Amino acid sequence: MGIPVIDLKSLDGDKSSKTMAQLHEACAKWGFFWVENHGIDVGLMEKVKDFVNSHYEKSLKKSFYESELAKRLSSSPRTDASNGDWETTFFIQHQPVSNIAEFADIGAQFGETMDKYATQLIEVAEKLAESLSLNLGLDKSYVKNAFSPPFVGTKVAKYPQCPDPDLVLGLRAHTDAGGIILLLQDDTVPGLEFYKDGEWVPVTPEKDNKIFVNLGDQVEVFSNGLYKSILHRVAADKGGSRLSIATFYNPGGDAVISPEPKLLYPGGYRFQDYLDYYVTTKFSDKGARFQTIKEMYKP
């Protein structure tokens, strides 16, 4: 199953209409997609991955394999660990206030690199937010304003090499609570899977510097269900340790989220009245017909 790939650069220029249509379909039918030509410095992306992998080896790996969860899978006989997550992780907040200084063990250089990376990634998130807004027929700043001031943070995770992947998941199935999630993931070790059309679709490792994007619950809410947040999970792997750097562009804590009224279906009309109007508009745009009916039957 080929996951959609959106050329972010083509959102501007001669191919804008086609790319916007591709993005709309990806959001409505998939809820997840790749973005390429995103403008994030490739050297910076590699530096972030190197820092995270190095930090894991120096500061996290030993303590993880000494944890109770790891002991359950290393003991004999091995015991089921399906109620846990085979991951080691920490969370860096970027906006509205950075907490990078609280992580003394990651070092100043790692902190500066993450700050630069987050700044570039926020530009990508804002471009996607603008495009989603326009595709929904809203003002281009709708999502940005609805989220304002946005909460932006990065979940840094490693999914360590697992002795028995049949007994545990790297991360149990869930949807993300927030808005737009941008993932820089391992380019070698697999594991991420999304649930689509009754089956788990693997997001295979990529070596061409694309960013993986998925939509959170708040996008589904404000779009009135037109765009979807999708169930996903991480499988544990016996052959290697998977890297995951997921940055969340979320509404601020005080943001009030609700379905955009322009996107709500009309309601409270007599079916015969709808049919009478339908006869004269059968071959016109359905969305415009719904909007007219909604205006006619406002409570």
PDB file of C-alpha atoms in Angstrom:
ATOM      1  CA  MET A   1       0.000   0.000   0.000  1.00  0.00           C
ATOM      2  CA  GLY A   2       1.769   3.155  -1.220  1.00  0.00           C
ATOM      3  CA  ILE A   3       1.701   5.918   1.403  1.00  0.00           C
ATOM      4  CA  PRO A   4       1.078   9.353  -0.207  1.00  0.00           C
ATOM      5  CA  VAL A   5       4.089  11.605  -0.741  1.00  0.00           C
ATOM      6  CA  ILE A   6       3.501  15.370  -0.762  1.00  0.00           C
ATOM      7  CA  ASP A   7       6.029  17.641  -2.459  1.00  0.00           C
ATOM      8  CA  LEU A   8       5.954  20.602  -0.099  1.00  0.00           C
ATOM      9  CA  LYS A   9       7.742  22.841  -2.560  1.00  0.00           C
ATOM     10  CA  SER A  10       4.955  22.273  -5.097  1.00  0.00           C
ATOM     11  CA  LEU A  11       2.364  23.789  -2.764  1.00  0.00           C
ATOM     12  CA  ASP A  12       3.540  27.054  -4.313  1.00  0.00           C
ATOM     13  CA  GLY A  13       3.836  27.512  -8.056  1.00  0.00           C
ATOM     14  CA  ASP A  14       2.444  25.889 -11.194  1.00  0.00           C
ATOM     15  CA  LYS A  15       1.639  22.538  -9.510  1.00  0.00           C
ATOM     16  CA  SER A  16      -0.090  24.087  -6.500  1.00  0.00           C
ATOM     17  CA  SER A  17      -3.646  22.967  -7.344  1.00  0.00           C
ATOM     18  CA  LYS A  18      -2.607  19.374  -8.025  1.00  0.00           C
ATOM     19  CA  THR A  19      -0.489  19.173  -4.867  1.00  0.00           C
ATOM     20  CA  MET A  20      -3.222  20.725  -2.723  1.00  0.00           C
ATOM     21  CA  ALA A  21      -5.623  18.092  -4.048  1.00  0.00           C
ATOM     22  CA  GLN A  22      -3.116  15.348  -3.200  1.00  0.00           C
ATOM     23  CA  LEU A  23      -2.741  16.758   0.310  1.00  0.00           C
ATOM     24  CA  HIS A  24      -6.512  16.902   0.781  1.00  0.00           C
ATOM     25  CA  GLU A  25      -6.878  13.258  -0.251  1.00  0.00           C
ATOM     26  CA  ALA A  26      -4.007  12.222   2.037  1.00  0.00           C
ATOM     27  CA  CYS A  27      -5.645  13.962   5.015  1.00  0.00           C
ATOM     28  CA  ALA A  28      -9.163  12.710   4.269  1.00  0.00           C
ATOM     29  CA  LYS A  29      -8.438   9.117   3.230  1.00  0.00           C
ATOM     30  CA  TRP A  30      -5.187   8.328   5.029  1.00  0.00           C
ATOM     31  CA  GLY A  31      -4.508  10.711   7.927  1.00  0.00           C
ATOM     32  CA  PHE A  32      -0.776  10.234   7.360  1.00  0.00           C
ATOM     33  CA  PHE A  33       1.723  10.923   4.559  1.00  0.00           C
ATOM     34  CA  TRP A  34       5.329  11.696   3.696  1.00  0.00           C
ATOM     35  CA  VAL A  35       6.561  15.196   2.836  1.00  0.00           C
ATOM     36  CA  GLU A  36       9.562  15.818   0.623  1.00  0.00           C
ATOM     37  CA  ASN A  37      11.320  19.024  -0.442  1.00  0.00           C
ATOM     38  CA  HIS A  38      10.434  20.401   2.972  1.00  0.00           C
ATOM     39  CA  GLY A  39      13.382  22.774   3.207  1.00  0.00           C
ATOM     40  CA  ILE A  40      14.807  21.395   6.456  1.00  0.00           C
ATOM     41  CA  ASP A  41      18.590  21.318   6.391  1.00  0.00           C
ATOM     42  CA  VAL A  42      19.650  17.705   5.736  1.00  0.00           C
ATOM     43  CA  GLY A  43      22.892  18.105   7.647  1.00  0.00           C
ATOM     44  CA  LEU A  44      20.923  19.328  10.647  1.00  0.00           C
ATOM     45  CA  MET A  45      18.607  16.302  10.457  1.00  0.00           C
ATOM     46  CA  GLU A  46      21.589  13.945  10.473  1.00  0.00           C
ATOM     47  CA  LYS A  47      23.150  15.826  13.363  1.00  0.00           C
ATOM     48  CA  VAL A  48      19.946  15.478  15.414  1.00  0.00           C
ATOM     49  CA  LYS A  49      19.846  11.719  14.762  1.00  0.00           C
ATOM     50  CA  ASP A  50      23.529  11.323  15.665  1.00  0.00           C
ATOM     51  CA  PHE A  51      23.056  13.217  18.924  1.00  0.00           C
ATOM     52  CA  VAL A  52      20.019  11.153  19.932  1.00  0.00           C
ATOM     53  CA  ASN A  53      21.688   7.834  19.130  1.00  0.00           C
ATOM     54  CA  SER A  54      24.815   8.861  21.040  1.00  0.00           C
ATOM     55  CA  HIS A  55      22.782  10.010  24.047  1.00  0.00           C
ATOM     56  CA  TYR A  56      20.911   6.708  24.081  1.00  0.00           C
ATOM     57  CA  GLU A  57      24.120   4.686  24.100  1.00  0.00           C
ATOM     58  CA  LYS A  58      25.712   6.791  26.849  1.00  0.00           C
ATOM     59  CA  SER A  59      22.789   7.592  29.129  1.00  0.00           C
ATOM     60  CA  LEU A  60      19.674   5.486  28.455  1.00  0.00           C
ATOM     61  CA  LYS A  61      20.545   2.027  27.161  1.00  0.00           C
ATOM     62  CA  LYS A  62      21.971   0.547  30.379  1.00  0.00           C
ATOM     63  CA  SER A  63      19.111   1.761  32.589  1.00  0.00           C
ATOM     64  CA  PHE A  64      16.506   0.528  30.104  1.00  0.00           C
ATOM     65  CA  TYR A  65      17.834  -3.038  30.073  1.00  0.00           C
ATOM     66  CA  GLU A  66      17.906  -2.928  33.896  1.00  0.00           C
ATOM     67  CA  SER A  67      14.214  -1.929  34.038  1.00  0.00           C
ATOM     68  CA  GLU A  68      11.484  -4.301  35.270  1.00  0.00           C
ATOM     69  CA  LEU A  69       9.975  -4.486  31.785  1.00  0.00           C
ATOM     70  CA  ALA A  70      13.263  -5.575  30.223  1.00  0.00           C
ATOM     71  CA  LYS A  71      13.858  -8.116  32.982  1.00  0.00           C
ATOM     72  CA  ARG A  72      10.496  -9.746  32.232  1.00  0.00           C
ATOM     73  CA  LEU A  73      11.678 -10.496  28.706  1.00  0.00           C
ATOM     74  CA  SER A  74      15.201 -11.519  29.651  1.00  0.00           C
ATOM     75  CA  SER A  75      14.190 -13.897  32.440  1.00  0.00           C
ATOM     76  CA  SER A  76      13.562 -17.579  31.903  1.00  0.00           C
ATOM     77  CA  PRO A  77      10.824 -18.316  31.136  1.00  0.00           C
ATOM     78  CA  ARG A  78      10.006 -15.003  29.461  1.00  0.00           C
ATOM     79  CA  THR A  79       6.711 -13.457  30.553  1.00  0.00           C
ATOM     80  CA  ASP A  80       4.118 -11.519  28.600  1.00  0.00           C
ATOM     81  CA  ALA A  81       4.725  -7.751  28.628  1.00  0.00           C
ATOM     82  CA  SER A  82       1.838  -6.622  26.427  1.00  0.00           C
ATOM     83  CA  ASN A  83       0.719  -4.057  29.012  1.00  0.00           C
ATOM     84  CA  GLY A  84       3.967  -2.107  28.649  1.00  0.00           C
ATOM     85  CA  ASP A  85       5.832  -0.200  25.947  1.00  0.00           C
ATOM     86  CA  TRP A  86       9.300  -1.299  24.855  1.00  0.00           C
ATOM     87  CA  GLU A  87      10.684   2.230  24.585  1.00  0.00           C
ATOM     88  CA  THR A  88      12.931   4.711  26.354  1.00  0.00           C
ATOM     89  CA  THR A  89      11.977   8.316  25.851  1.00  0.00           C
ATOM     90  CA  PHE A  90      12.131  11.936  27.000  1.00  0.00           C
ATOM     91  CA  PHE A  91      10.225  15.049  25.950  1.00  0.00           C
ATOM     92  CA  ILE A  92      11.647  18.431  24.964  1.00  0.00           C
ATOM     93  CA  GLN A  93       9.322  21.444  24.965  1.00  0.00           C
ATOM     94  CA  HIS A  94      10.065  24.216  22.434  1.00  0.00           C
ATOM     95  CA  GLN A  95       7.064  26.555  22.588  1.00  0.00           C
ATOM     96  CA  PRO A  96       5.611  28.546  24.257  1.00  0.00           C
ATOM     97  CA  VAL A  97       8.512  28.095  26.716  1.00  0.00           C
ATOM     98  CA  SER A  98      11.559  25.931  26.100  1.00  0.00           C
ATOM     99  CA  ASN A  99      12.631  23.426  28.750  1.00  0.00           C
ATOM    100  CA  ILE A 100      15.854  22.440  26.981  1.00  0.00           C
ATOM    101  CA  ALA A 101      17.966  23.849  29.825  1.00  0.00           C
ATOM    102  CA  GLU A 102      16.497  21.269  32.205  1.00  0.00           C
ATOM    103  CA  PHE A 103      18.310  18.455  30.367  1.00  0.00           C
ATOM    104  CA  ALA A 104      21.816  18.991  31.662  1.00  0.00           C
ATOM    105  CA  ASP A 105      22.873  15.514  30.581  1.00  0.00           C
ATOM    106  CA  ILE A 106      22.235  16.113  26.873  1.00  0.00           C
ATOM    107  CA  GLY A 107      24.762  18.941  26.631  1.00  0.00           C
ATOM    108  CA  ALA A 108      24.603  22.482  25.272  1.00  0.00           C
ATOM    109  CA  GLN A 109      25.486  21.466  21.714  1.00  0.00           C
ATOM    110  CA  PHE A 110      22.638  18.940  21.554  1.00  0.00           C
ATOM    111  CA  GLY A 111      20.272  21.585  22.934  1.00  0.00           C
ATOM    112  CA  GLU A 112      21.316  24.172  20.362  1.00  0.00           C
ATOM    113  CA  THR A 113      20.933  21.634  17.555  1.00  0.00           C
ATOM    114  CA  MET A 114      17.434  20.682  18.707  1.00  0.00           C
ATOM    115  CA  ASP A 115      16.442  24.361  18.909  1.00  0.00           C
ATOM    116  CA  LYS A 116      17.578  24.970  15.324  1.00  0.00           C
ATOM    117  CA  TYR A 117      15.839  21.824  14.113  1.00  0.00           C
ATOM    118  CA  ALA A 118      12.595  22.742  15.891  1.00  0.00           C
ATOM    119  CA  THR A 119      12.623  26.234  14.373  1.00  0.00           C
ATOM    120  CA  GLN A 120      12.829  24.809  10.839  1.00  0.00           C
ATOM    121  CA  LEU A 121      10.238  22.131  11.598  1.00  0.00           C
ATOM    122  CA  ILE A 122       7.762  24.705  12.920  1.00  0.00           C
ATOM    123  CA  GLU A 123       7.938  26.443   9.531  1.00  0.00           C
ATOM    124  CA  VAL A 124       6.933  23.151   7.890  1.00  0.00           C
ATOM    125  CA  ALA A 125       4.092  22.657  10.382  1.00  0.00           C
ATOM    126  CA  GLU A 126       2.797  26.180   9.756  1.00  0.00           C
ATOM    127  CA  LYS A 127       2.909  25.636   5.992  1.00  0.00           C
ATOM    128  CA  LEU A 128       0.901  22.437   6.385  1.00  0.00           C
ATOM    129  CA  ALA A 129      -1.532  24.170   8.762  1.00  0.00           C
ATOM    130  CA  GLU A 130      -2.095  26.895   6.174  1.00  0.00           C
ATOM    131  CA  SER A 131      -2.647  24.341   3.405  1.00  0.00           C
ATOM    132  CA  LEU A 132      -5.069  22.282   5.507  1.00  0.00           C
ATOM    133  CA  SER A 133      -7.048  25.431   6.271  1.00  0.00           C
ATOM    134  CA  LEU A 134      -7.318  26.400   2.594  1.00  0.00           C
ATOM    135  CA  ASN A 135      -8.265  22.861   1.578  1.00  0.00           C
ATOM    136  CA  LEU A 136     -11.140  22.994   4.067  1.00  0.00           C
ATOM    137  CA  GLY A 137     -12.388  26.236   2.559  1.00  0.00           C
ATOM    138  CA  LEU A 138     -11.272  28.265   5.573  1.00  0.00           C
ATOM    139  CA  ASP A 139      -9.045  31.292   5.930  1.00  0.00           C
ATOM    140  CA  LYS A 140      -5.414  30.247   5.503  1.00  0.00           C
ATOM    141  CA  SER A 141      -4.572  31.271   9.077  1.00  0.00           C
ATOM    142  CA  TYR A 142      -7.503  29.355  10.614  1.00  0.00           C
ATOM    143  CA  VAL A 143      -5.519  26.467  12.112  1.00  0.00           C
ATOM    144  CA  LYS A 144      -2.675  28.694  13.278  1.00  0.00           C
ATOM    145  CA  ASN A 145      -5.144  31.056  14.975  1.00  0.00           C
ATOM    146  CA  ALA A 146      -7.163  28.183  16.467  1.00  0.00           C
ATOM    147  CA  PHE A 147      -4.004  26.679  17.995  1.00  0.00           C
ATOM    148  CA  SER A 148      -2.557  30.013  19.161  1.00  0.00           C
ATOM    149  CA  PRO A 149      -0.325  30.121  21.001  1.00  0.00           C
ATOM    150  CA  PRO A 150       0.721  26.667  19.807  1.00  0.00           C
ATOM    151  CA  PHE A 151       2.367  24.094  22.007  1.00  0.00           C
ATOM    152  CA  VAL A 152       5.377  22.604  20.227  1.00  0.00           C
ATOM    153  CA  GLY A 153       7.393  19.773  21.695  1.00  0.00           C
ATOM    154  CA  THR A 154       9.460  16.775  20.636  1.00  0.00           C
ATOM    155  CA  LYS A 155       9.207  13.235  21.913  1.00  0.00           C
ATOM    156  CA  VAL A 156      12.668  11.698  21.552  1.00  0.00           C
ATOM    157  CA  ALA A 157      12.476   7.902  21.654  1.00  0.00           C
ATOM    158  CA  LYS A 158      14.500   4.786  21.102  1.00  0.00           C
ATOM    159  CA  TYR A 159      12.895   1.367  20.743  1.00  0.00           C
ATOM    160  CA  PRO A 160      15.709  -0.899  21.933  1.00  0.00           C
ATOM    161  CA  GLN A 161      16.579  -4.198  20.323  1.00  0.00           C
ATOM    162  CA  CYS A 162      14.090  -6.684  21.752  1.00  0.00           C
ATOM    163  CA  PRO A 163      14.779 -10.343  22.615  1.00  0.00           C
ATOM    164  CA  ASP A 164      11.160 -11.427  22.023  1.00  0.00           C
ATOM    165  CA  PRO A 165       8.971  -9.064  19.921  1.00  0.00           C
ATOM    166  CA  ASP A 166       6.049 -11.493  20.185  1.00  0.00           C
ATOM    167  CA  LEU A 167       5.591 -10.617  23.858  1.00  0.00           C
ATOM    168  CA  VAL A 168       5.627  -6.809  23.739  1.00  0.00           C
ATOM    169  CA  LEU A 169       4.998  -3.811  21.493  1.00  0.00           C
ATOM    170  CA  GLY A 170       7.386  -0.924  21.160  1.00  0.00           C
ATOM    171  CA  LEU A 171       4.375   1.352  21.646  1.00  0.00           C
ATOM    172  CA  ARG A 172       0.760   0.223  21.993  1.00  0.00           C
ATOM    173  CA  ALA A 173      -1.891   1.280  19.450  1.00  0.00           C
ATOM    174  CA  HIS A 174      -3.213   4.832  19.891  1.00  0.00           C
ATOM    175  CA  THR A 175      -4.122   8.034  18.100  1.00  0.00           C
ATOM    176  CA  ASP A 176      -2.261  11.243  18.888  1.00  0.00           C
ATOM    177  CA  ALA A 177      -4.113  13.792  21.008  1.00  0.00           C
ATOM    178  CA  GLY A 178      -2.852  16.952  19.338  1.00  0.00           C
ATOM    179  CA  GLY A 179      -2.607  18.548  15.913  1.00  0.00           C
ATOM    180  CA  ILE A 180       0.107  17.983  13.305  1.00  0.00           C
ATOM    181  CA  ILE A 181       2.876  15.498  14.104  1.00  0.00           C
ATOM    182  CA  LEU A 182       6.147  15.540  12.166  1.00  0.00           C
ATOM    183  CA  LEU A 183       8.402  12.517  12.502  1.00  0.00           C
ATOM    184  CA  LEU A 184      12.082  12.068  11.804  1.00  0.00           C
ATOM    185  CA  GLN A 185      12.492   8.322  12.072  1.00  0.00           C
ATOM    186  CA  ASP A 186      15.093   5.615  11.755  1.00  0.00           C
ATOM    187  CA  ASP A 187      16.373   5.006   8.232  1.00  0.00           C
ATOM    188  CA  THR A 188      17.214   1.345   8.872  1.00  0.00           C
ATOM    189  CA  VAL A 189      15.137  -0.293  11.629  1.00  0.00           C
ATOM    190  CA  PRO A 190      11.371  -0.715  10.949  1.00  0.00           C
ATOM    191  CA  GLY A 191       8.499  -0.756  13.425  1.00  0.00           C
ATOM    192  CA  LEU A 192       5.985   2.058  12.861  1.00  0.00           C
ATOM    193  CA  GLU A 193       2.593   0.831  11.615  1.00  0.00           C
ATOM    194  CA  PHE A 194      -0.685   2.619  10.830  1.00  0.00           C
ATOM    195  CA  TYR A 195      -4.117   0.986  10.716  1.00  0.00           C
ATOM    196  CA  LYS A 196      -5.899   1.523   7.406  1.00  0.00           C
ATOM    197  CA  ASP A 197      -8.767  -0.365   5.787  1.00  0.00           C
ATOM    198  CA  GLY A 198      -8.574  -3.224   8.261  1.00  0.00           C
ATOM    199  CA  GLU A 199      -4.841  -3.848   8.126  1.00  0.00           C
ATOM    200  CA  TRP A 200      -1.625  -2.557   9.647  1.00  0.00           C
ATOM    201  CA  VAL A 201       0.399  -0.602   7.085  1.00  0.00           C
ATOM    202  CA  PRO A 202       4.157  -0.484   7.780  1.00  0.00           C
ATOM    203  CA  VAL A 203       5.906   2.866   7.469  1.00  0.00           C
ATOM    204  CA  THR A 204       9.156   1.497   6.124  1.00  0.00           C
ATOM    205  CA  PRO A 205      12.470   3.223   6.859  1.00  0.00           C
ATOM    206  CA  GLU A 206      13.472   5.870   4.311  1.00  0.00           C
ATOM    207  CA  LYS A 207      16.959   7.090   3.416  1.00  0.00           C
ATOM    208  CA  ASP A 208      15.933  10.114   1.326  1.00  0.00           C
ATOM    209  CA  ASN A 209      15.382  12.607   4.167  1.00  0.00           C
ATOM    210  CA  LYS A 210      11.603  12.782   3.930  1.00  0.00           C
ATOM    211  CA  ILE A 211       9.573  13.733   7.005  1.00  0.00           C
ATOM    212  CA  PHE A 212       6.602  11.585   7.989  1.00  0.00           C
ATOM    213  CA  VAL A 213       3.423  13.437   9.008  1.00  0.00           C
ATOM    214  CA  ASN A 214       0.277  12.258  10.762  1.00  0.00           C
ATOM    215  CA  LEU A 215      -2.776  14.111  12.019  1.00  0.00           C
ATOM    216  CA  GLY A 216      -3.923  14.225  15.638  1.00  0.00           C
ATOM    217  CA  ASP A 217      -7.368  14.150  17.219  1.00  0.00           C
ATOM    218  CA  GLN A 218      -7.777  17.944  17.248  1.00  0.00           C
ATOM    219  CA  VAL A 219      -7.515  18.123  13.443  1.00  0.00           C
ATOM    220  CA  GLU A 220     -10.307  15.558  13.185  1.00  0.00           C
ATOM    221  CA  VAL A 221     -12.444  17.599  15.598  1.00  0.00           C
ATOM    222  CA  PHE A 222     -12.086  21.032  13.984  1.00  0.00           C
ATOM    223  CA  SER A 223     -12.480  19.547  10.484  1.00  0.00           C
ATOM    224  CA  ASN A 224     -15.743  17.923  11.629  1.00  0.00           C
ATOM    225  CA  GLY A 225     -14.366  14.495  10.782  1.00  0.00           C
ATOM    226  CA  LEU A 226     -13.294  15.368   7.223  1.00  0.00           C
ATOM    227  CA  TYR A 227      -9.667  14.766   8.171  1.00  0.00           C
ATOM    228  CA  LYS A 228      -8.747  11.784  10.328  1.00  0.00           C
ATOM    229  CA  SER A 229      -6.470  10.885  13.205  1.00  0.00           C
ATOM    230  CA  ILE A 230      -5.409   7.281  12.635  1.00  0.00           C
ATOM    231  CA  LEU A 231      -4.609   4.450  15.018  1.00  0.00           C
ATOM    232  CA  HIS A 232      -0.910   3.564  14.975  1.00  0.00           C
ATOM    233  CA  ARG A 233       1.614   1.530  16.910  1.00  0.00           C
ATOM    234  CA  VAL A 234       5.292   0.591  17.006  1.00  0.00           C
ATOM    235  CA  ALA A 235       6.348  -3.040  16.741  1.00  0.00           C
ATOM    236  CA  ALA A 236       9.400  -4.135  18.719  1.00  0.00           C
ATOM    237  CA  ASP A 237      12.313  -5.406  16.634  1.00  0.00           C
ATOM    238  CA  LYS A 238      14.742  -8.224  17.298  1.00  0.00           C
ATOM    239  CA  GLY A 239      17.342  -6.995  14.845  1.00  0.00           C
ATOM    240  CA  GLY A 240      18.033  -3.431  15.963  1.00  0.00           C
ATOM    241  CA  SER A 241      17.085  -0.345  17.966  1.00  0.00           C
ATOM    242  CA  ARG A 242      14.697   2.041  16.214  1.00  0.00           C
ATOM    243  CA  LEU A 243      15.067   5.827  16.406  1.00  0.00           C
ATOM    244  CA  SER A 244      12.019   8.109  16.581  1.00  0.00           C
ATOM    245  CA  ILE A 245      12.008  11.919  16.879  1.00  0.00           C
ATOM    246  CA  ALA A 246       8.389  13.104  16.784  1.00  0.00           C
ATOM    247  CA  THR A 247       7.638  16.834  16.951  1.00  0.00           C
ATOM    248  CA  PHE A 248       4.094  17.864  17.903  1.00  0.00           C
ATOM    249  CA  TYR A 249       2.520  21.077  16.610  1.00  0.00           C
ATOM    250  CA  ASN A 250      -0.434  21.177  18.989  1.00  0.00           C
ATOM    251  CA  PRO A 251      -3.022  23.670  20.218  1.00  0.00           C
ATOM    252  CA  GLY A 252      -1.974  25.642  23.280  1.00  0.00           C
ATOM    253  CA  GLY A 253      -3.375  24.388  26.571  1.00  0.00           C
ATOM    254  CA  ASP A 254      -5.993  27.164  26.712  1.00  0.00           C
ATOM    255  CA  ALA A 255      -7.035  26.886  23.044  1.00  0.00           C
ATOM    256  CA  VAL A 256     -10.736  26.097  22.659  1.00  0.00           C
ATOM    257  CA  ILE A 257     -11.290  23.484  19.952  1.00  0.00           C
ATOM    258  CA  SER A 258     -14.629  22.785  18.300  1.00  0.00           C
ATOM    259  CA  PRO A 259     -15.874  21.824  14.841  1.00  0.00           C
ATOM    260  CA  GLU A 260     -15.660  24.788  12.479  1.00  0.00           C
ATOM    261  CA  PRO A 261     -19.305  25.835  11.864  1.00  0.00           C
ATOM    262  CA  LYS A 262     -18.668  26.224   8.130  1.00  0.00           C
ATOM    263  CA  LEU A 263     -17.934  22.503   7.955  1.00  0.00           C
ATOM    264  CA  LEU A 264     -20.961  21.241   9.864  1.00  0.00           C
ATOM    265  CA  TYR A 265     -23.605  19.426   7.861  1.00  0.00           C
ATOM    266  CA  PRO A 266     -27.006  21.092   7.677  1.00  0.00           C
ATOM    267  CA  GLY A 267     -29.681  19.757  10.000  1.00  0.00           C
ATOM    268  CA  GLY A 268     -33.312  20.146  10.996  1.00  0.00           C
ATOM    269  CA  TYR A 269     -34.713  20.307   7.445  1.00  0.00           C
ATOM    270  CA  ARG A 270     -37.655  18.402   5.964  1.00  0.00           C
ATOM    271  CA  PHE A 271     -36.491  15.852   3.438  1.00  0.00           C
ATOM    272  CA  GLN A 272     -39.090  17.025   0.916  1.00  0.00           C
ATOM    273  CA  ASP A 273     -37.698  20.560   1.175  1.00  0.00           C
ATOM    274  CA  TYR A 274     -34.246  19.155   0.498  1.00  0.00           C
ATOM    275  CA  LEU A 275     -35.558  17.211  -2.507  1.00  0.00           C
ATOM    276  CA  ASP A 276     -37.246  20.309  -3.890  1.00  0.00           C
ATOM    277  CA  TYR A 277     -33.955  22.183  -3.793  1.00  0.00           C
ATOM    278  CA  TYR A 278     -32.003  19.150  -5.003  1.00  0.00           C
ATOM    279  CA  VAL A 279     -34.035  18.934  -8.231  1.00  0.00           C
ATOM    280  CA  THR A 280     -32.641  22.275  -9.371  1.00  0.00           C
ATOM    281  CA  THR A 281     -29.101  21.708  -8.086  1.00  0.00           C
ATOM    282  CA  LYS A 282     -28.545  17.995  -8.722  1.00  0.00           C
ATOM    283  CA  PHE A 283     -25.540  18.554 -10.953  1.00  0.00           C
ATOM    284  CA  SER A 284     -23.999  21.376  -8.955  1.00  0.00           C
ATOM    285  CA  ASP A 285     -21.480  21.156  -6.125  1.00  0.00           C
ATOM    286  CA  LYS A 286     -22.812  19.095  -3.210  1.00  0.00           C
ATOM    287  CA  GLY A 287     -20.905  21.166  -0.651  1.00  0.00           C
ATOM    288  CA  ALA A 288     -22.493  24.370  -1.903  1.00  0.00           C
ATOM    289  CA  ARG A 289     -25.915  22.690  -1.748  1.00  0.00           C
ATOM    290  CA  PHE A 290     -25.328  21.645   1.865  1.00  0.00           C
ATOM    291  CA  GLN A 291     -24.190  25.168   2.733  1.00  0.00           C
ATOM    292  CA  THR A 292     -27.327  26.710   1.234  1.00  0.00           C
ATOM    293  CA  ILE A 293     -29.597  24.274   3.078  1.00  0.00           C
ATOM    294  CA  LYS A 294     -27.710  24.984   6.287  1.00  0.00           C
ATOM    295  CA  GLU A 295     -28.289  28.719   5.850  1.00  0.00           C
ATOM    296  CA  MET A 296     -31.968  28.148   5.092  1.00  0.00           C
ATOM    297  CA  TYR A 297     -32.509  26.088   8.222  1.00  0.00           C
ATOM    298  CA  LYS A 298     -30.424  27.852  10.848  1.00  0.00           C
ATOM    299  CA  PRO A 299     -31.861  27.166  14.335  1.00  0.00           C
TER     300      PRO A 299
END
